[in-house]
Short mmCIF file of C-alpha atoms in Angstrom, two decimals:
data_model
loop_
_atom_site.label_atom_id
_atom_site.label_comp_id
_atom_site.label_asym_id
_atom_site.label_seq_id
_atom_site.Cartn_x
_atom_site.Cartn_y
_atom_site.Cartn_z
CA GLU U 1 -74.39 -80.05 129.05
CA VAL U 2 -72.01 -81.43 131.81
CA GLN U 3 -73.45 -81.44 135.25
CA LEU U 4 -72.14 -82.36 138.48
CA VAL U 5 -74.41 -82.32 141.57
CA GLU U 6 -73.01 -83.10 144.98
CA SER U 7 -75.30 -84.23 147.95
CA GLY U 8 -75.08 -85.69 151.33
CA GLY U 9 -73.43 -82.90 153.43
CA GLY U 10 -74.68 -81.84 156.70
CA LEU U 11 -73.86 -81.66 160.53
CA VAL U 12 -71.86 -84.44 162.03
CA GLN U 13 -70.21 -84.71 165.41
CA PRO U 14 -66.43 -85.17 165.73
CA GLY U 15 -65.40 -88.74 165.20
CA GLY U 16 -68.43 -89.39 162.94
CA SER U 17 -68.88 -90.51 159.40
CA LEU U 18 -70.50 -89.15 156.36
CA ARG U 19 -70.83 -90.23 152.81
CA LEU U 20 -70.93 -87.54 149.90
CA SER U 21 -72.32 -88.41 146.46
CA CYS U 22 -71.65 -86.63 143.20
CA ALA U 23 -74.19 -87.26 140.32
CA ALA U 24 -72.71 -86.73 136.84
CA SER U 25 -74.43 -86.20 133.59
CA GLY U 26 -73.78 -84.79 130.26
CA PHE U 27 -70.50 -86.87 129.53
CA THR U 28 -69.17 -90.23 129.48
CA PHE U 29 -68.54 -90.51 133.12
CA SER U 30 -66.63 -93.68 133.07
CA ASP U 31 -63.93 -92.05 130.56
CA HIS U 32 -62.88 -89.65 133.28
CA TYR U 33 -60.71 -89.44 136.39
CA MET U 34 -62.74 -87.51 139.21
CA ASP U 35 -61.52 -85.40 142.00
CA TRP U 36 -62.91 -84.08 145.38
CA VAL U 37 -61.64 -80.52 146.55
CA ARG U 38 -62.79 -78.87 149.56
CA GLN U 39 -62.79 -75.27 150.96
CA ALA U 40 -63.08 -74.40 154.57
CA PRO U 41 -65.18 -71.23 155.46
CA GLY U 42 -63.33 -68.17 154.35
CA LYS U 43 -60.22 -70.15 153.21
CA GLY U 44 -58.65 -71.35 149.91
CA LEU U 45 -59.12 -74.52 147.91
CA GLU U 46 -57.47 -77.94 149.22
CA TRP U 47 -57.30 -80.74 147.00
CA VAL U 48 -58.76 -83.94 148.63
CA GLY U 49 -58.53 -87.00 146.41
CA ARG U 50 -58.83 -88.66 143.04
CA THR U 51 -60.24 -91.86 141.63
CA ARG U 52 -58.82 -92.84 138.27
CA ASP U 53 -60.89 -94.70 135.50
CA LYS U 54 -61.33 -98.60 134.91
CA PRO U 55 -58.39 -98.76 132.58
CA ASN U 56 -56.40 -97.51 135.50
CA SER U 57 -57.80 -99.94 137.83
CA TYR U 58 -59.86 -97.30 139.64
CA THR U 59 -56.72 -96.53 141.61
CA THR U 60 -56.67 -93.46 144.02
CA GLU U 61 -54.80 -90.60 145.42
CA TYR U 62 -55.30 -88.48 148.75
CA ALA U 63 -54.08 -85.55 150.33
CA ALA U 64 -52.11 -86.36 153.49
CA SER U 65 -54.67 -84.63 155.67
CA VAL U 66 -57.26 -87.17 154.89
CA LYS U 67 -55.35 -90.37 153.86
CA GLY U 68 -56.60 -93.37 156.07
CA ARG U 69 -59.80 -91.57 157.02
CA PHE U 70 -61.43 -90.65 153.60
CA THR U 71 -62.09 -93.03 150.70
CA VAL U 72 -62.94 -91.95 147.15
CA SER U 73 -64.85 -94.17 145.09
CA ARG U 74 -67.08 -94.52 141.91
CA GLU U 75 -69.87 -96.44 140.43
CA ASP U 76 -69.66 -96.08 136.66
CA SER U 77 -73.01 -97.70 136.22
CA LYS U 78 -74.78 -94.95 138.08
CA ASN U 79 -72.55 -92.16 136.88
CA SER U 80 -71.77 -91.49 140.49
CA LEU U 81 -68.70 -90.53 142.56
CA TYR U 82 -68.52 -90.98 146.17
CA LEU U 83 -66.38 -89.54 149.27
CA GLN U 84 -66.64 -91.83 152.46
CA MET U 85 -65.46 -89.60 155.27
CA ASN U 86 -64.75 -91.33 158.73
CA SER U 87 -63.31 -90.10 161.91
CA LEU U 88 -64.25 -86.65 160.98
CA ARG U 89 -62.55 -83.77 162.71
CA THR U 90 -63.62 -80.06 163.18
CA GLU U 91 -61.04 -79.06 160.57
CA ASP U 92 -62.81 -81.14 157.89
CA THR U 93 -65.66 -78.48 158.07
CA ALA U 94 -65.73 -77.20 154.44
CA VAL U 95 -67.68 -77.08 151.14
CA TYR U 96 -66.82 -80.17 149.30
CA TYR U 97 -66.85 -80.12 145.55
CA CYS U 98 -66.60 -82.75 143.09
CA ALA U 99 -64.78 -82.05 139.82
CA ARG U 100 -64.13 -83.67 136.50
CA VAL U 101 -60.56 -84.22 135.43
CA GLY U 102 -60.29 -82.90 131.82
CA SER U 103 -57.67 -85.29 130.70
CA SER U 104 -55.89 -88.37 131.99
CA THR U 105 -52.62 -87.11 130.34
CA TYR U 106 -49.98 -86.46 132.90
CA GLY U 107 -49.70 -82.78 133.79
CA ARG U 108 -52.75 -82.02 131.77
CA ASP U 109 -55.18 -83.25 134.38
CA HIS U 110 -56.72 -79.99 135.19
CA LEU U 111 -60.28 -79.72 136.64
CA ASP U 112 -62.57 -78.54 133.80
CA TYR U 113 -66.06 -78.91 135.40
CA TRP U 114 -67.01 -78.47 139.08
CA GLY U 115 -70.22 -79.14 141.03
CA GLN U 116 -71.69 -76.45 143.15
CA GLY U 117 -70.45 -77.95 146.39
CA THR U 118 -71.95 -79.48 149.47
CA LEU U 119 -71.27 -78.25 153.12
CA VAL U 120 -70.05 -80.54 155.69
CA THR U 121 -69.98 -79.14 159.30
CA VAL U 122 -68.19 -81.05 161.82
CA SER U 123 -69.27 -79.84 165.35
CA SER U 124 -70.51 -81.07 168.71
CA ASP M 1 -45.57 -81.60 148.81
CA ILE M 2 -45.00 -78.85 146.29
CA GLU M 3 -45.92 -75.47 147.79
CA LEU M 4 -47.36 -72.70 145.61
CA THR M 5 -46.99 -69.04 146.67
CA GLN M 6 -49.14 -66.44 144.91
CA SER M 7 -48.59 -62.78 144.97
CA PRO M 8 -50.06 -60.63 145.79
CA SER M 9 -52.78 -62.14 148.05
CA PHE M 10 -54.96 -59.22 147.59
CA LEU M 11 -55.08 -56.38 144.90
CA SER M 12 -57.32 -53.50 144.36
CA ALA M 13 -57.74 -52.45 140.77
CA SER M 14 -60.03 -50.37 138.47
CA VAL M 15 -62.05 -51.44 135.25
CA GLY M 16 -59.63 -51.36 132.46
CA ASP M 17 -56.52 -51.88 134.44
CA ARG M 18 -53.95 -54.48 133.42
CA VAL M 19 -53.59 -56.95 136.18
CA THR M 20 -50.90 -59.55 136.88
CA ILE M 21 -50.89 -62.22 139.37
CA THR M 22 -47.78 -64.40 140.05
CA CYS M 23 -47.70 -68.05 141.18
CA ARG M 24 -44.31 -69.34 142.40
CA ALA M 25 -43.76 -73.23 142.74
CA SER M 26 -41.42 -74.60 145.44
CA GLN M 27 -39.74 -76.73 142.92
CA GLY M 28 -39.81 -77.03 139.04
CA ILE M 29 -43.30 -78.26 137.65
CA SER M 30 -42.49 -77.61 133.89
CA SER M 31 -45.73 -76.24 132.48
CA TYR M 32 -48.11 -78.37 134.54
CA LEU M 33 -49.99 -75.40 135.93
CA ALA M 34 -53.68 -74.44 135.67
CA TRP M 35 -55.62 -71.21 136.89
CA TYR M 36 -59.03 -71.01 138.18
CA GLN M 37 -61.33 -68.11 138.96
CA GLN M 38 -63.75 -68.17 141.84
CA LYS M 39 -66.68 -65.90 142.72
CA PRO M 40 -68.16 -65.55 146.12
CA GLY M 41 -70.35 -68.58 146.79
CA LYS M 42 -69.76 -70.10 143.45
CA ALA M 43 -67.66 -73.20 142.26
CA PRO M 44 -64.21 -72.44 140.72
CA LYS M 45 -64.11 -72.06 136.96
CA LEU M 46 -61.11 -73.18 134.93
CA LEU M 47 -59.53 -70.44 133.10
CA ILE M 48 -56.13 -71.62 131.80
CA TYR M 49 -54.19 -74.95 131.75
CA ALA M 50 -50.89 -76.20 130.72
CA ALA M 51 -49.66 -72.82 131.86
CA SER M 52 -50.78 -70.86 129.01
CA THR M 53 -53.70 -72.62 127.16
CA LEU M 54 -57.05 -70.84 127.32
CA GLN M 55 -59.96 -72.80 128.25
CA ASN M 56 -62.77 -72.88 125.75
CA GLY M 57 -65.08 -69.97 126.18
CA VAL M 58 -62.73 -67.93 128.38
CA PRO M 59 -62.29 -64.33 127.23
CA SER M 60 -58.95 -63.62 125.32
CA ARG M 61 -58.19 -60.88 127.88
CA PHE M 62 -56.92 -63.57 130.18
CA SER M 63 -53.48 -65.07 129.32
CA GLY M 64 -51.09 -67.32 131.22
CA SER M 65 -47.45 -67.67 131.00
CA GLY M 66 -44.41 -69.15 132.56
CA SER M 67 -42.58 -72.73 133.22
CA GLY M 68 -40.38 -74.21 135.80
CA THR M 69 -41.00 -72.39 139.02
CA GLN M 70 -42.48 -68.95 138.02
CA PHE M 71 -46.00 -68.43 136.51
CA THR M 72 -48.14 -65.37 135.66
CA LEU M 73 -51.75 -64.90 135.01
CA THR M 74 -52.60 -61.63 133.31
CA ILE M 75 -55.80 -59.82 132.67
CA SER M 76 -55.15 -57.16 129.97
CA SER M 77 -58.16 -54.96 130.66
CA LEU M 78 -59.98 -55.72 133.83
CA GLN M 79 -63.75 -55.98 133.37
CA PRO M 80 -66.41 -55.88 136.13
CA GLU M 81 -67.06 -59.71 136.04
CA ASP M 82 -63.32 -60.16 136.58
CA PHE M 83 -63.52 -59.24 140.32
CA ALA M 84 -62.95 -62.60 142.11
CA THR M 85 -60.44 -64.80 143.64
CA TYR M 86 -57.94 -66.64 141.44
CA TYR M 87 -56.02 -69.79 142.26
CA CYS M 88 -53.28 -71.65 140.62
CA GLN M 89 -52.89 -75.50 140.89
CA GLN M 90 -49.76 -77.66 140.13
CA LEU M 91 -50.40 -80.90 138.16
CA HIS M 92 -46.91 -82.22 138.48
CA SER M 93 -47.02 -84.22 141.68
CA TYR M 94 -49.49 -85.54 144.22
CA PRO M 95 -51.09 -84.09 146.17
CA ARG M 96 -52.38 -81.71 143.58
CA THR M 97 -51.85 -78.48 145.64
CA PHE M 98 -53.36 -75.06 145.03
CA GLY M 99 -51.97 -71.58 145.79
CA GLN M 100 -53.50 -69.63 148.56
CA GLY M 101 -55.28 -67.36 146.24
CA THR M 102 -55.35 -63.77 145.05
CA THR M 103 -58.46 -61.72 145.60
CA VAL M 104 -58.94 -58.84 142.96
CA GLU M 105 -61.32 -56.12 144.23
CA ILE M 106 -62.66 -52.96 142.86
CA LYS M 107 -60.71 -49.89 143.70
#
């Protein structure tokens, strides 16, 4: 059974940093691209970023709203995905989900499994 | 960025109704579109990918169609468990944007 479990959320002051983790199990983690998606309270889904797999040099993509502040990384030996968030702003307050990319084929990279999410609150 | 506009944003329907949600892209995205369902307090769930391919385990009352800039998600006979918010996502360009969501509530 595919499982994704996020951790590391919490309350942080504006300008602060936080690192989220996502522990994966039930599939060959190293074979899949992985995404982060967030959802502000009462709002819709916002795609945050992606890490590709080793054959694709672990390259990354980001939303403009987080580029330069957030870093997506992975550690295949630990079946883990990370989101390092720096220079946090109040508008970064959201539930953060990690999600498995079902296929690396262009245009077929839908998100087929999601974690339960972890809440990040940025407030003074 | 590619903007996705869903309509309506909110709809009220009864059990057994046929429901159609539209997702319009600001530029052509071929068939590179997915649909997700989200219930309150839960993670989104993949329903349809490649515009019209049903994800394994998703009931056949859900269907998707469209290509280019206009897409639809149809629920042929609404069931109590289908009351939720639905999102489209384009898989054509980065960033991988979502529509603003359509909430389906009980009439």
